[in-house]
Coordinates of C-alpha atoms in Angstrom, one line a residue:
Chain S
M1 CA 234.8 35.0 50.3
K2 CA 232.5 37.9 51.5
Y3 CA 229.3 38.5 49.5
Q4 CA 227.0 41.5 49.5
N5 CA 224.1 41.4 52.0
P6 CA 221.4 39.4 50.2
K7 CA 218.7 41.5 52.0
P8 CA 220.1 45.0 52.0
K9 CA 218.4 48.2 53.2
W10 CA 217.8 50.7 50.4
S11 CA 220.6 52.8 51.7
E12 CA 223.0 49.8 51.5
L13 CA 222.5 49.1 47.8
E14 CA 225.5 49.6 45.6
T15 CA 225.3 52.4 42.9
G16 CA 222.9 51.2 40.3
T17 CA 222.6 47.8 42.2
A18 CA 226.0 46.9 40.7
I19 CA 227.8 43.8 42.0
L20 CA 231.3 44.5 43.2
T21 CA 232.4 41.1 44.3
P22 CA 233.0 38.5 41.5
G23 CA 231.3 35.1 41.9
S24 CA 228.3 36.4 43.8
A25 CA 226.0 34.0 41.9
R26 CA 227.6 31.2 43.9
A27 CA 225.9 32.6 47.0
T28 CA 222.5 32.4 45.4
H29 CA 221.4 28.8 45.8
T30 CA 219.0 28.5 42.9
G31 CA 218.5 24.8 43.8
E32 CA 215.9 26.2 46.3
W33 CA 213.5 26.6 43.4
R34 CA 213.5 22.9 42.6
S35 CA 210.4 20.8 43.1
S36 CA 211.9 17.5 41.9
R37 CA 215.5 16.2 41.7
P38 CA 217.4 14.0 39.2
V39 CA 218.4 10.6 40.6
W40 CA 221.0 8.4 38.8
N41 CA 220.9 4.6 38.4
D42 CA 224.6 3.9 38.3
E43 CA 224.0 0.3 37.2
H44 CA 222.7 1.6 33.8
C45 CA 225.0 4.6 33.5
V46 CA 227.8 4.2 31.0
Q47 CA 229.6 7.5 32.1
C48 CA 229.1 9.0 28.6
G49 CA 228.8 12.6 30.0
V50 CA 225.8 13.7 27.9
C51 CA 224.0 14.9 31.0
V52 CA 227.1 16.9 32.0
I53 CA 227.2 18.6 28.7
F54 CA 223.4 19.3 28.4
C55 CA 222.9 20.6 32.0
P56 CA 222.0 24.3 31.4
E57 CA 223.2 25.1 34.9
G58 CA 226.5 23.4 34.5
C59 CA 225.9 21.8 37.9
I60 CA 226.4 18.1 36.8
A61 CA 229.9 16.8 37.2
F62 CA 231.7 13.5 37.3
Q63 CA 232.3 12.4 40.9
A64 CA 235.4 10.5 42.3
D65 CA 233.7 7.2 41.5
G66 CA 233.5 8.1 37.8
Y67 CA 229.7 8.6 37.8
P68 CA 228.0 12.0 37.2
K69 CA 225.8 13.6 39.9
A70 CA 224.1 17.1 40.2
D71 CA 225.1 19.7 42.7
L72 CA 221.7 20.1 44.4
D73 CA 222.6 23.6 45.7
Y74 CA 222.2 24.8 42.0
C75 CA 220.2 22.1 40.2
K76 CA 216.7 23.7 39.4
G77 CA 215.2 20.3 38.6
C78 CA 214.5 21.1 34.9
G79 CA 214.9 17.5 33.9
I80 CA 216.9 18.1 30.7
C81 CA 219.4 15.4 31.9
V82 CA 216.6 12.9 32.1
Q83 CA 215.4 13.8 28.6
E84 CA 218.9 13.5 27.1
C85 CA 220.3 10.5 28.9
P86 CA 220.8 7.8 26.1
T87 CA 220.6 4.9 28.6
T88 CA 217.6 6.2 30.6
S89 CA 219.7 6.0 33.7
I90 CA 218.3 9.3 35.3
A91 CA 214.8 9.7 36.7
M92 CA 213.1 12.7 38.4
Q93 CA 212.0 12.2 42.0
D94 CA 209.6 14.6 43.8
E95 CA 211.3 16.6 46.5
E96 CA 208.3 15.7 48.8
E97 CA 209.1 12.0 48.6
Chain V
M1 CA 232.5 85.3 23.6
E2 CA 229.0 84.5 22.5
R3 CA 228.2 84.8 18.8
R4 CA 224.9 86.1 17.7
I5 CA 223.7 84.1 14.7
G6 CA 220.6 82.7 13.0
M7 CA 220.5 79.0 13.3
E8 CA 218.0 76.1 13.1
A9 CA 217.1 74.8 16.6
S10 CA 218.3 71.3 15.8
I11 CA 221.6 72.5 14.4
A12 CA 222.0 74.8 17.4
M13 CA 221.5 71.8 19.8
A14 CA 224.1 69.8 17.8
E15 CA 226.5 72.7 18.1
A16 CA 225.9 72.8 21.8
V17 CA 226.6 69.1 22.1
G18 CA 229.8 69.7 20.2
L19 CA 230.8 72.4 22.7
C20 CA 230.2 69.9 25.5
D21 CA 232.7 67.6 23.9
A22 CA 230.5 64.5 23.9
D23 CA 232.6 61.3 23.5
V24 CA 229.9 59.1 22.0
V25 CA 226.9 59.8 19.9
S26 CA 224.7 56.9 18.8
A27 CA 221.6 57.3 16.8
Y28 CA 219.3 55.8 14.2
P29 CA 220.0 58.3 11.4
I30 CA 216.7 58.4 9.4
T31 CA 213.0 59.1 10.0
P32 CA 211.9 60.1 12.6
Q33 CA 215.3 61.6 13.3
T34 CA 216.1 65.3 13.3
H35 CA 219.0 67.3 12.0
I36 CA 220.7 67.1 15.4
V37 CA 222.5 63.8 14.7
E38 CA 222.9 64.6 11.0
H39 CA 224.9 67.7 12.0
L40 CA 226.7 65.8 14.8
S41 CA 227.8 63.2 12.3
E42 CA 229.2 66.1 10.1
L43 CA 231.0 67.6 13.1
V44 CA 232.6 64.2 13.8
A45 CA 233.4 63.5 10.1
N46 CA 235.0 66.9 9.7
G47 CA 237.2 66.4 12.7
E48 CA 235.5 69.3 14.6
L49 CA 234.3 67.0 17.3
D50 CA 236.5 64.2 18.6
A51 CA 233.7 61.7 19.3
N52 CA 232.7 58.2 18.2
F53 CA 229.6 58.4 16.1
V54 CA 227.8 55.1 16.1
P55 CA 225.0 54.8 13.5
V56 CA 222.8 51.8 14.4
E57 CA 219.9 50.0 12.8
S58 CA 217.2 51.0 15.3
E59 CA 216.6 53.3 18.2
H60 CA 216.4 50.3 20.5
S61 CA 220.0 49.7 19.5
A62 CA 220.9 53.4 19.8
M63 CA 219.8 53.5 23.5
S64 CA 221.6 50.2 24.1
V65 CA 224.8 51.6 22.7
C66 CA 224.3 54.7 24.8
C67 CA 223.9 52.6 28.0
G68 CA 227.1 50.7 27.1
S69 CA 229.2 53.8 26.3
S70 CA 228.0 55.7 29.4
A71 CA 228.8 52.7 31.6
A72 CA 232.3 52.7 30.1
G73 CA 232.6 56.3 31.3
A74 CA 232.0 58.2 28.0
R75 CA 230.0 61.4 27.8
T76 CA 227.1 60.1 25.8
Y77 CA 224.4 61.8 23.7
T78 CA 221.5 60.7 21.4
A79 CA 218.4 62.2 19.9
T80 CA 215.1 60.8 18.7
S81 CA 211.4 61.4 18.5
S82 CA 208.0 59.8 17.9
Q83 CA 208.1 56.1 16.9
G84 CA 211.9 56.2 17.5
L85 CA 211.4 57.0 21.2
A86 CA 208.7 54.4 21.4
L87 CA 211.1 51.8 20.0
M88 CA 213.6 52.8 22.7
H89 CA 211.0 52.1 25.4
E90 CA 212.4 49.1 27.2
I91 CA 216.0 50.4 27.3
L92 CA 215.0 53.8 28.6
F93 CA 214.3 52.3 32.0
I94 CA 217.7 50.7 32.2
A95 CA 219.7 54.0 32.0
P96 CA 218.4 55.5 35.3
A97 CA 218.4 52.2 37.1
L98 CA 222.1 51.9 36.3
R99 CA 222.7 55.6 37.1
L100 CA 223.9 56.3 33.5
P101 CA 224.0 60.1 32.8
I102 CA 223.0 60.0 29.1
V103 CA 221.7 63.2 27.6
M104 CA 219.0 62.9 24.9
A105 CA 217.0 65.4 22.9
V106 CA 213.4 64.4 22.1
A107 CA 211.9 66.4 19.3
N108 CA 208.3 65.8 20.5
R109 CA 206.1 64.3 17.8
S110 CA 203.0 62.3 17.5
L111 CA 202.6 58.5 17.4
S112 CA 200.9 56.4 14.8
G113 CA 198.1 55.5 13.9
P114 CA 197.0 57.0 11.7
I115 CA 200.6 57.4 10.6
S116 CA 201.9 60.7 11.8
I117 CA 205.2 62.1 12.9
W118 CA 204.0 65.7 13.2
N119 CA 204.4 67.8 16.3
D120 CA 202.6 67.0 19.6
H121 CA 203.6 65.4 22.9
S122 CA 202.3 61.9 22.4
D123 CA 205.7 60.4 22.3
I124 CA 207.0 61.7 25.6
M125 CA 203.8 61.4 27.5
A126 CA 204.0 57.7 26.8
E127 CA 207.4 57.7 28.5
R128 CA 206.4 59.7 31.6
D129 CA 207.6 57.1 34.1
I130 CA 211.0 56.1 32.6
G131 CA 212.8 57.8 35.6
W132 CA 214.8 60.4 33.6
I133 CA 215.1 64.1 34.4
Q134 CA 212.9 65.9 31.9
V135 CA 212.7 69.5 30.9
F136 CA 210.8 71.3 28.1
V137 CA 212.1 74.2 26.1
E138 CA 210.3 76.9 24.2
N139 CA 212.9 78.3 21.7
A140 CA 216.3 77.6 20.2
Q141 CA 218.2 79.6 22.8
E142 CA 216.6 77.5 25.6
A143 CA 217.4 74.4 23.6
I144 CA 221.1 75.4 23.6
D145 CA 221.3 76.4 27.2
L146 CA 219.5 73.4 28.6
T147 CA 221.4 71.0 26.4
I148 CA 224.6 72.3 28.0
W149 CA 222.9 72.3 31.4
S150 CA 221.7 68.7 30.9
F151 CA 225.2 67.3 30.9
R152 CA 226.0 69.2 34.1
I153 CA 222.9 68.0 36.0
A154 CA 223.0 64.4 34.6
E155 CA 226.7 64.0 35.5
D156 CA 226.3 65.7 39.0
K157 CA 227.5 63.0 41.3
R158 CA 224.5 63.7 43.7
V159 CA 222.3 62.9 40.7
S160 CA 223.9 60.7 38.1
L161 CA 220.7 60.2 36.1
P162 CA 219.9 60.5 32.4
T163 CA 218.3 63.7 31.2
I164 CA 215.9 64.5 28.4
V165 CA 215.6 67.9 26.7
N166 CA 212.1 68.0 25.2
F167 CA 211.7 70.4 22.3
D168 CA 208.7 70.5 20.0
G169 CA 209.2 68.8 16.7
F170 CA 209.0 71.0 13.5
I171 CA 207.5 74.1 15.2
L172 CA 210.8 74.4 17.1
S173 CA 213.2 71.7 15.8
H174 CA 213.1 73.0 12.2
M175 CA 212.8 76.7 12.9
I176 CA 215.7 79.1 12.2
E177 CA 216.0 81.6 15.1
P178 CA 218.5 84.2 16.3
V179 CA 220.6 82.7 19.1
L180 CA 223.6 83.5 21.2
M181 CA 225.9 80.6 20.8
P182 CA 228.4 80.4 23.6
D183 CA 232.1 79.6 22.9
R184 CA 234.0 76.5 24.0
E185 CA 235.7 78.3 26.9
Q186 CA 232.4 79.5 28.4
V187 CA 231.0 76.0 28.2
Q188 CA 234.1 74.4 29.7
D189 CA 234.0 76.8 32.6
F190 CA 230.4 75.7 33.3
L191 CA 230.8 72.0 32.6
P192 CA 233.5 70.1 34.4
P193 CA 234.9 66.9 32.7
F194 CA 232.8 63.8 33.2
E195 CA 233.8 61.7 36.2
P196 CA 231.4 58.8 36.4
L197 CA 230.2 57.4 39.8
Q198 CA 231.5 54.0 38.6
R199 CA 232.6 52.6 35.2
L200 CA 233.3 49.4 33.5
D201 CA 237.0 49.0 34.2
I202 CA 239.0 45.8 33.9
D203 CA 241.3 46.8 36.8
N204 CA 238.2 47.3 39.1
P205 CA 235.6 44.9 37.8
V206 CA 231.9 45.4 38.5
S207 CA 228.8 43.7 37.2
M208 CA 226.3 46.4 36.1
G209 CA 222.7 45.6 35.5
P210 CA 222.4 42.2 37.3
V211 CA 219.2 40.4 38.3
G212 CA 217.2 42.1 41.0
I213 CA 215.6 39.3 42.9
P214 CA 212.4 40.1 44.9
D215 CA 214.6 40.7 48.0
V216 CA 216.3 43.6 46.2
Y217 CA 213.9 45.1 43.6
T218 CA 211.7 47.1 46.0
E219 CA 214.7 48.8 47.6
A220 CA 216.2 49.5 44.1
K221 CA 213.0 51.2 42.9
Y222 CA 212.8 53.2 46.1
V223 CA 216.3 54.4 45.5
Q224 CA 215.4 55.5 42.0
H225 CA 212.4 57.4 43.2
K226 CA 214.3 59.1 45.9
L227 CA 217.2 60.0 43.6
L228 CA 214.9 61.6 41.0
T229 CA 212.9 63.4 43.6
D230 CA 216.0 64.7 45.4
A231 CA 217.5 65.8 42.1
Y232 CA 215.2 68.9 42.5
G233 CA 217.8 70.6 44.8
P234 CA 220.8 70.2 42.4
I235 CA 218.5 71.2 39.5
V236 CA 217.6 74.5 41.0
E237 CA 221.3 75.0 42.1
T238 CA 222.6 74.3 38.6
F239 CA 220.0 76.5 37.0
G240 CA 221.6 79.2 39.2
E241 CA 225.1 78.3 38.0
L242 CA 223.8 78.4 34.4
E243 CA 222.5 81.9 35.0
K244 CA 225.9 83.0 36.5
H245 CA 227.8 81.7 33.5
F246 CA 225.4 82.6 30.7
G247 CA 223.1 85.3 32.1
R248 CA 219.8 83.6 31.4
K249 CA 217.5 82.5 34.1
Y250 CA 215.6 79.2 34.3
R251 CA 213.2 78.0 36.9
P252 CA 211.3 74.7 37.4
V253 CA 208.1 76.6 36.9
E254 CA 208.1 79.9 35.1
T255 CA 205.3 82.5 34.9
Y256 CA 204.3 85.3 32.6
R257 CA 202.1 88.2 33.8
A258 CA 200.6 85.7 36.3
D259 CA 200.9 87.7 39.6
D260 CA 197.8 89.8 39.2
A261 CA 195.9 87.6 36.8
D262 CA 192.3 86.7 37.2
V263 CA 192.6 83.4 35.2
L264 CA 195.7 81.4 34.4
L265 CA 196.7 79.0 31.6
L266 CA 199.4 76.4 31.9
T267 CA 201.5 75.4 28.9
M268 CA 204.5 73.2 28.3
G269 CA 206.9 73.6 25.4
A270 CA 207.1 75.9 22.4
L271 CA 203.4 76.9 22.4
G272 CA 204.3 79.0 25.4
E273 CA 205.6 81.6 23.0
T274 CA 202.4 82.0 21.1
A275 CA 200.5 81.9 24.4
M276 CA 202.5 85.0 25.6
T277 CA 201.5 86.9 22.5
A278 CA 197.9 86.0 23.2
V279 CA 198.2 87.1 26.8
D280 CA 199.6 90.4 25.8
E281 CA 196.7 91.0 23.4
R282 CA 194.2 90.3 26.3
R283 CA 196.1 92.5 28.6
K284 CA 195.8 95.4 26.1
R285 CA 192.0 94.8 26.3
G286 CA 192.3 95.2 30.1
Q287 CA 191.6 91.5 30.8
K288 CA 194.0 90.0 33.3
V289 CA 195.2 86.7 32.0
G290 CA 198.4 85.1 33.0
L291 CA 200.6 82.1 32.0
I292 CA 202.3 79.3 33.9
K293 CA 205.0 77.5 32.0
L294 CA 206.0 74.1 33.2
R295 CA 209.7 73.9 32.5
L296 CA 210.6 70.9 34.7
F297 CA 208.4 67.8 34.1
R298 CA 210.5 65.3 36.1
P299 CA 211.0 65.5 39.0
F300 CA 207.6 67.2 39.1
P301 CA 207.9 70.6 40.8
Y302 CA 204.9 70.4 43.1
K303 CA 205.7 73.3 45.4
D304 CA 206.7 75.7 42.7
L305 CA 203.5 74.9 40.8
L306 CA 201.3 75.4 43.9
N307 CA 203.1 78.7 44.6
A308 CA 202.6 79.9 41.0
I309 CA 198.9 79.0 41.1
G310 CA 198.3 80.7 44.4
D311 CA 194.7 81.3 45.1
K312 CA 193.7 82.0 41.5
P313 CA 190.1 80.7 40.8
V314 CA 190.7 79.2 37.3
L315 CA 193.7 77.4 35.8
G316 CA 193.3 76.1 32.3
V317 CA 195.7 73.3 31.4
M318 CA 196.8 72.7 27.8
D319 CA 197.7 69.1 26.8
R320 CA 199.2 68.0 23.6
A321 CA 198.5 64.3 24.0
V322 CA 195.5 62.2 25.0
S323 CA 195.3 59.6 27.8
F324 CA 192.5 57.6 26.1
G325 CA 189.6 56.5 28.2
G326 CA 191.3 58.0 31.2
P327 CA 192.0 61.5 32.5
V328 CA 192.1 62.9 28.8
G329 CA 195.0 65.3 29.4
P330 CA 198.1 63.7 31.0
V331 CA 199.5 67.0 32.1
A332 CA 196.2 68.2 33.5
S333 CA 195.9 64.9 35.4
E334 CA 199.3 65.6 37.1
V335 CA 198.4 69.2 37.8
K336 CA 195.2 68.1 39.4
A337 CA 197.0 65.5 41.5
A338 CA 199.4 68.3 42.7
L339 CA 196.4 70.5 43.6
F340 CA 194.7 67.7 45.6
S341 CA 196.9 68.5 48.6
A342 CA 196.1 72.2 48.4
R343 CA 193.5 73.5 50.9
K344 CA 191.8 75.4 48.2
H345 CA 192.1 74.6 44.5
P346 CA 191.0 76.3 41.3
L347 CA 188.7 75.1 38.6
V348 CA 190.9 73.2 36.1
P349 CA 189.4 73.3 32.5
E350 CA 191.3 71.1 30.2
F351 CA 192.2 71.8 26.6
I352 CA 193.6 69.3 24.1
V353 CA 195.5 71.3 21.4
G354 CA 197.9 70.9 18.5
L355 CA 197.6 67.1 18.0
G356 CA 199.6 65.6 15.2
G357 CA 200.8 68.9 13.8
R358 CA 197.5 70.8 13.9
D359 CA 198.5 74.5 14.1
T360 CA 197.6 76.3 17.3
S361 CA 196.9 79.9 16.5
I362 CA 196.6 83.0 18.7
A363 CA 192.8 82.9 17.9
D364 CA 192.8 79.4 19.5
F365 CA 194.3 80.8 22.6
H366 CA 191.7 83.5 22.7
S367 CA 188.9 80.9 22.5
I368 CA 190.6 79.1 25.4
F369 CA 190.7 82.4 27.4
D370 CA 187.0 82.9 26.7
D371 CA 186.3 79.5 28.1
L372 CA 188.4 80.3 31.2
F373 CA 186.5 83.5 31.9
E374 CA 183.2 81.7 31.3
A375 CA 184.2 79.0 33.8
A376 CA 185.1 81.7 36.4
E377 CA 181.7 83.4 35.9
R378 CA 179.7 80.2 36.1
D379 CA 182.0 78.7 38.8
T380 CA 181.8 75.3 37.0
T381 CA 184.5 73.3 35.2
P382 CA 183.6 72.6 31.5
D383 CA 184.3 69.2 30.0
P384 CA 187.7 68.7 28.4
R385 CA 187.7 70.4 25.0
F386 CA 189.5 69.3 21.9
V387 CA 190.4 72.7 20.5
G388 CA 189.5 73.2 16.8
L389 CA 187.6 69.9 16.6
R390 CA 185.2 69.8 13.7
E391 CA 181.8 68.7 14.8

């Protein structure tokens, strides 16, 4: 899918900066803002899905092995999943580590 | 054919909007509203205007509805004043950014506190930088003509920007004056049907008003500045079209007995009419005073203004609002900024007049002219004067 130029010249902006191509948010990797990432301990995880539901970005999904993980292209590192996990299976890890 | 009738300026503006076949009118219907939307709601209720009248709970909502309906491709109108305009503030910036050609009347009135909704220009001077085209009118006829013109210029595809018709609250909005009301056919000849640049359309979806990340925002703001500045050409062109269709001439800057004047006074809005009477009285006494009337406030007509001022030694500027702790008169500040690029510039005495409904009489204008002659004689600029201030 072709998205609008992320760094357009002024003369290339659409009328009123409208977006003409659906799904353009997908091209903006908001995960670049993150300073720390959620890390799952699958030994404690009971696959309840609370993190999937609470993630404000909707970027946590069950993987093929049945355990949830975050899509790091879009995870902003807010830590809500860590806060909500009933089995304390998720921890935040600094991106610098 | 035109009808010659006596009509309140607000009602006349509403009639003009009706002749323009507005599709949507949204407004907060009570104080500080004018009779414009009251009469429009009657026209809609009586079936005389096939429009959707949306009464809302605040002016913030009114402007929000206007943005939505204009985005959907509807010819959209609203009116407000004073605190109502202030309450619209954050949405006012959205309309030009999204290229939505909404037309709005602002019956210029004061802002609280102390609580006041009488006439002055405090409301609109606080909205100077919203990015709308802005004109000022002096009488009911100009209010009719420039309301019709506003739809034409706003919807011009080279422009596609919202437009405000400023007309003084009470001293114009509530006055009954003789006017020539055009008929529907004349208006339709002048004003083509609204064809938006883009619209919300389920068959051709667009996202309007998305986030402007730092990589985009600067370019977006430059486009807005360029569009509004470049609107000057189409504005002058459509003033010409207006003259062809209705026989009345409008210019970005208009003058009255200014060519051979020794001193000039600049006004904006309805006080220009009183000023002309005062100028005539002075001329009878053999004193050469002249008037400059700023018709177009945004885009600011720099060249026209400098041409009108010429090499005159004194230019008094009347302001009807205060920029507290700053340049005192907001219009004077812009006029002086315009003059900065001129090789030679006049003395610019400033006068704050008619705040919060204080009447400005012909005698007040004479006291201003006295000051201008005195400034010319002494070759010094007096401090800004609050005309009629009790000391």
